Amino acid sequence: MTTLGFTLHHSQLYAGFELRRLWLTRRGLKTLAATTMIWFFLLRYAIAPASELIANDGFQQFFRSIFGDSGLTQLFAWPAPELAVYWAVSLLLLPLFSLFFTANQLCSDIERGTLRFLALRSSRLSIVLGRFSGQMLVQSCLILLSLAATLSLAMWREGGISLAVLSAALVIAVNLFIVLLPFTALMSCFSALVRSSRLAVSLAIVSLGLLFAMLSWFVFYFPDFLFLLGYLPGTQVLQLLPLQGWQTLQHAVLPLVQTIVLLGLATVILKRKML
C-alpha cells in the first residue's frame, strides 16, 4: 500500500472511531441528548412560531413595505417556511456551536500522552485528517437529525411533504456541511496548540475577534482593501442568507480553500509539537 493509501486508511479508522464514540459511548449519548434538547426548544419556541408568521400574507406585505425587495425577502420563496427559518437560524448559530463542539479534536490526546502512541503508528497528517473527518461526520449526523425534525414539523403543518421541500432540505444540508468545514479545521489548529478544549475555544474566539478588529481598522484607513474582510471564516454566511437552491454553491470555493489551508497549518503545528 502506498503512503497516500496508508494515510487515507488511518484517517478512515480515526474518523470511524469518532463516529462510533458519538453513538456507542455515554459521553456521545449525552451529547446527542443535549443537542436534542437545544433543537427541541429552537423548534418549539423559535422555528415553529416564526414559520407561522412567515406563512402569513399580511406579514409578508408588512415586511416588504419596510425592507422593500431586499435579499431577505427571498426567504418567503422557500417551499416551506420552516425550512426558511431553519436556514437562517442554522447559518447563524451552527458555526458558533462548531467552535465549542469540535474543540477537543487533539488536545485531550496531547494531554493524556496518547497522541505520542498514535504518532508511532500513523502520520501526523492522517491523525489530523482523521479527527477532522470524524468531527465532520458527527456534525453531519446532528444536522440531518435536526433537519429531519424540521421536515416533520413542516409535514405536520402541511399534511404532507413535496419533492421541492426534500430538494430544499438537501440544499440546506450540503451548504451547512460546507459552512462548518473551515470552523472545524480552525479548531484542528487550536486543539493542536493547547492541551485544553476550553483554552482552544477561548483562543479561537479571541483570535477571530482580534483579526476582525485589526482588519476593520486597516480597512477604515485603506478602503481599497475592503475585500480582505471577505476572506475571514464565516463571511459567506451573510451572502448565503438571501439565496436558495443550488445557486448557493457559488460561495463554496472560499470555505473549501480555507479548510485546506487550515488543515495544512494544523498538520505543521502537530509535526513541530513535542509529544
Coordinates of C-alpha atoms in Angstrom, one line a residue:
M1 CA 0.0 0.0 0.0
T2 CA 1.3 3.5 -0.9
T3 CA 1.9 6.3 1.6
L4 CA -1.2 8.0 0.5
G5 CA -3.1 4.8 0.9
F6 CA -1.9 4.3 4.4
T7 CA -2.8 8.0 5.3
L8 CA -6.3 7.6 3.9
H9 CA -6.8 4.2 5.6
H10 CA -5.6 5.5 9.0
S11 CA -7.7 8.7 8.6
Q12 CA -10.7 6.5 7.9
L13 CA -10.1 4.5 11.1
Y14 CA -9.9 7.7 13.2
A15 CA -13.0 9.1 11.6
G16 CA -14.9 5.9 12.3
F17 CA -13.8 5.9 15.9
E18 CA -15.2 9.5 16.3
L19 CA -18.5 8.4 14.8
R20 CA -18.8 5.3 17.0
R21 CA -17.9 7.4 20.0
L22 CA -21.0 9.5 19.3
W23 CA -23.4 6.6 19.2
L24 CA -21.9 4.0 21.4
T25 CA -20.5 5.8 24.4
R26 CA -22.0 7.5 27.4
R27 CA -20.4 10.8 26.6
G28 CA -21.7 10.6 23.0
L29 CA -25.2 9.9 24.1
K30 CA -25.1 12.8 26.5
T31 CA -24.1 15.0 23.5
L32 CA -27.0 13.7 21.5
A33 CA -29.4 14.3 24.4
A34 CA -28.1 17.9 24.9
T35 CA -28.4 18.6 21.1
T36 CA -31.9 17.1 21.1
M37 CA -32.9 19.4 23.9
I38 CA -31.4 22.5 22.3
W39 CA -33.2 21.8 19.0
F40 CA -36.4 21.0 20.7
F41 CA -36.5 24.4 22.3
L42 CA -35.4 26.1 19.0
L43 CA -38.1 24.2 17.1
R44 CA -40.8 24.7 19.7
Y45 CA -40.2 28.4 20.6
A46 CA -38.4 29.9 17.6
I47 CA -38.8 28.0 14.3
A48 CA -42.5 27.0 14.7
P49 CA -43.8 30.4 15.7
A50 CA -41.6 32.2 13.1
S51 CA -42.8 29.8 10.4
E52 CA -46.4 30.6 11.1
L53 CA -45.5 34.3 10.9
I54 CA -43.7 34.0 7.6
A55 CA -46.5 32.0 6.1
N56 CA -48.9 34.8 6.8
D57 CA -49.5 37.0 3.7
G58 CA -50.1 40.1 5.9
F59 CA -46.7 39.8 7.5
Q60 CA -45.0 39.3 4.1
Q61 CA -46.6 42.5 2.8
F62 CA -45.6 44.4 6.0
F63 CA -42.1 43.1 5.7
R64 CA -41.8 44.2 2.1
S65 CA -43.2 47.6 2.9
I66 CA -40.4 48.1 5.4
F67 CA -37.4 46.5 3.7
G68 CA -38.6 46.6 0.1
D69 CA -37.4 43.9 -2.3
S70 CA -34.2 43.3 -0.4
G71 CA -32.4 39.9 -0.5
L72 CA -34.1 38.8 2.8
T73 CA -37.5 38.7 1.1
Q74 CA -36.2 35.6 -0.7
L75 CA -36.9 33.7 2.5
F76 CA -40.6 33.9 1.5
A77 CA -39.8 31.9 -1.7
W78 CA -38.7 28.7 0.2
P79 CA -41.1 25.8 -0.4
A80 CA -41.8 25.6 3.3
P81 CA -41.5 28.4 5.9
E82 CA -40.0 26.0 8.4
L83 CA -37.0 25.5 6.1
A84 CA -36.6 29.2 5.6
V85 CA -36.4 29.8 9.4
Y86 CA -34.2 26.7 9.9
W87 CA -31.8 28.0 7.1
A88 CA -31.4 31.4 8.8
V89 CA -31.1 30.0 12.3
S90 CA -28.6 27.3 11.3
L91 CA -26.4 29.6 9.3
L92 CA -26.1 32.0 12.3
L93 CA -25.8 29.5 15.2
L94 CA -24.1 26.4 13.9
P95 CA -20.7 28.0 13.2
L96 CA -20.6 29.2 16.8
F97 CA -21.7 25.8 18.1
S98 CA -19.0 24.2 15.9
L99 CA -16.2 26.1 17.8
F100 CA -17.3 24.5 21.1
F101 CA -18.3 21.1 19.7
T102 CA -15.1 20.4 17.8
A103 CA -12.5 21.9 20.2
N104 CA -11.4 18.6 21.6
Q105 CA -10.0 17.1 18.4
L106 CA -6.4 16.7 19.5
C107 CA -5.8 18.5 22.8
S108 CA -7.1 15.7 25.1
D109 CA -4.8 13.2 23.3
I110 CA -1.9 15.5 23.8
E111 CA -2.7 15.9 27.5
R112 CA -3.0 12.2 28.1
G113 CA 0.0 11.3 26.0
T114 CA -1.9 9.0 23.7
L115 CA -1.0 11.2 20.7
R116 CA 2.6 10.0 21.1
F117 CA 1.4 6.4 20.8
L118 CA -0.8 7.2 17.8
A119 CA 2.1 9.0 16.1
L120 CA 4.3 5.9 16.2
R121 CA 1.8 4.0 14.0
S122 CA 0.4 6.7 11.7
S123 CA 1.5 10.0 10.3
R124 CA 0.5 13.3 11.8
L125 CA -1.4 14.2 8.6
S126 CA -3.6 11.1 9.0
I127 CA -4.3 11.9 12.6
V128 CA -5.4 15.5 11.7
L129 CA -7.5 14.4 8.8
G130 CA -9.0 11.5 10.7
R131 CA -10.0 13.6 13.7
F132 CA -11.3 16.4 11.4
S133 CA -13.3 13.9 9.2
G134 CA -14.7 12.3 12.3
Q135 CA -15.9 15.6 13.6
M136 CA -17.5 16.5 10.3
L137 CA -19.3 13.1 10.2
V138 CA -20.6 13.7 13.7
Q139 CA -21.8 17.2 12.9
S140 CA -23.4 15.9 9.7
C141 CA -25.4 13.4 11.7
L142 CA -26.6 16.2 14.1
I143 CA -27.5 18.4 11.1
L144 CA -29.5 15.6 9.5
L145 CA -31.3 14.8 12.7
S146 CA -32.3 18.5 13.3
L147 CA -33.3 18.8 9.6
A148 CA -35.4 15.7 9.8
A149 CA -37.2 17.2 12.9
T150 CA -37.8 20.4 10.9
L151 CA -39.2 18.4 8.0
S152 CA -41.5 16.6 10.4
L153 CA -42.8 20.0 11.6
A154 CA -43.4 21.1 8.0
M155 CA -45.1 17.8 7.2
W156 CA -47.4 18.1 10.2
R157 CA -48.4 21.6 9.3
E158 CA -49.0 20.9 5.6
G159 CA -50.3 17.4 5.9
G160 CA -47.6 16.0 3.6
I161 CA -44.2 16.7 2.0
S162 CA -43.3 17.5 -1.5
L163 CA -40.3 16.8 -3.7
A164 CA -39.5 20.6 -3.7
V165 CA -39.3 20.5 0.1
L166 CA -37.0 17.5 0.1
S167 CA -34.8 19.1 -2.6
A168 CA -34.6 22.3 -0.5
A169 CA -33.6 20.3 2.6
L170 CA -30.8 18.6 0.6
V171 CA -29.5 22.1 -0.4
I172 CA -29.5 23.2 3.2
A173 CA -27.7 20.0 4.4
V174 CA -24.9 20.4 1.7
N175 CA -24.5 24.1 2.4
L176 CA -24.3 23.7 6.2
F177 CA -21.7 21.0 5.8
I178 CA -19.6 23.3 3.6
V179 CA -20.1 26.3 6.0
L180 CA -18.8 24.2 9.0
L181 CA -15.7 22.9 7.2
P182 CA -13.4 25.9 7.9
F183 CA -14.6 26.3 11.5
T184 CA -13.9 22.7 12.2
A185 CA -10.5 23.0 10.5
L186 CA -9.8 26.1 12.6
M187 CA -10.3 24.1 15.8
S188 CA -7.9 21.5 14.4
C189 CA -5.3 24.2 14.6
F190 CA -6.1 25.5 18.1
S191 CA -6.6 22.0 19.5
A192 CA -3.1 21.1 18.3
L193 CA -1.7 24.1 20.1
V194 CA -3.0 23.6 23.6
R195 CA -3.9 20.9 26.0
S196 CA -7.4 22.1 27.0
S197 CA -10.5 22.3 24.8
R198 CA -11.7 25.3 26.9
L199 CA -8.5 27.1 26.1
A200 CA -8.8 26.2 22.4
V201 CA -12.2 27.7 22.3
S202 CA -11.0 30.9 24.1
L203 CA -8.1 31.2 21.7
A204 CA -10.3 30.8 18.7
I205 CA -12.9 33.4 19.8
V206 CA -10.2 35.9 20.8
S207 CA -8.1 35.3 17.7
L208 CA -11.1 35.8 15.3
G209 CA -12.2 38.9 17.2
L210 CA -8.8 40.4 17.1
L211 CA -8.3 39.6 13.5
F212 CA -11.7 41.1 12.6
A213 CA -10.9 44.2 14.7
M214 CA -7.5 44.7 13.1
L215 CA -8.8 44.2 9.6
S216 CA -11.6 46.6 10.2
W217 CA -9.2 49.2 11.5
F218 CA -6.9 48.7 8.5
V219 CA -9.8 48.9 6.0
F220 CA -11.1 52.1 7.7
Y221 CA -7.9 53.8 6.7
F222 CA -7.3 51.9 3.5
P223 CA -10.8 51.4 1.9
D224 CA -9.3 49.8 -1.2
F225 CA -8.6 46.7 0.9
L226 CA -12.2 46.1 2.0
F227 CA -12.2 42.8 0.1
L228 CA -9.9 41.4 2.8
L229 CA -12.8 41.1 5.2
G230 CA -14.4 38.7 2.8
Y231 CA -11.7 36.1 3.4
L232 CA -12.5 35.7 7.1
P233 CA -14.1 32.3 8.0
G234 CA -17.9 32.6 8.0
T235 CA -18.1 35.8 6.0
Q236 CA -20.1 33.9 3.3
V237 CA -22.9 33.3 5.8
L238 CA -24.4 36.7 5.2
Q239 CA -24.1 36.1 1.4
L240 CA -25.9 32.8 1.7
L241 CA -28.9 34.1 3.8
P242 CA -30.8 35.7 0.9
L243 CA -30.1 32.8 -1.5
Q244 CA -31.8 29.5 -2.1
G245 CA -31.5 26.5 -4.4
W246 CA -28.2 25.2 -5.8
Q247 CA -27.1 28.8 -6.6
T248 CA -25.9 28.8 -3.0
L249 CA -22.9 26.7 -4.1
Q250 CA -21.4 29.7 -5.9
H251 CA -19.9 30.6 -2.5
A252 CA -18.5 27.2 -1.8
V253 CA -15.0 27.7 -3.1
L254 CA -13.7 30.0 -0.4
P255 CA -14.6 27.8 2.6
L256 CA -13.1 24.8 0.8
V257 CA -9.8 26.7 0.2
Q258 CA -9.9 27.9 3.9
T259 CA -10.3 24.3 5.1
I260 CA -7.4 23.0 3.1
V261 CA -5.1 25.8 4.3
L262 CA -6.1 25.4 7.9
L263 CA -5.7 21.6 7.9
G264 CA -2.3 22.1 6.4
L265 CA -1.4 24.6 9.2
A266 CA -2.8 22.1 11.8
T267 CA -0.5 19.4 10.4
V268 CA 2.5 21.7 10.5
I269 CA 1.7 22.6 14.1
L270 CA 1.4 19.0 15.1
K271 CA 4.6 18.0 13.4
R272 CA 6.6 20.7 15.2
K273 CA 5.0 19.9 18.6
M274 CA 7.0 17.9 21.1
L275 CA 4.9 14.9 22.1

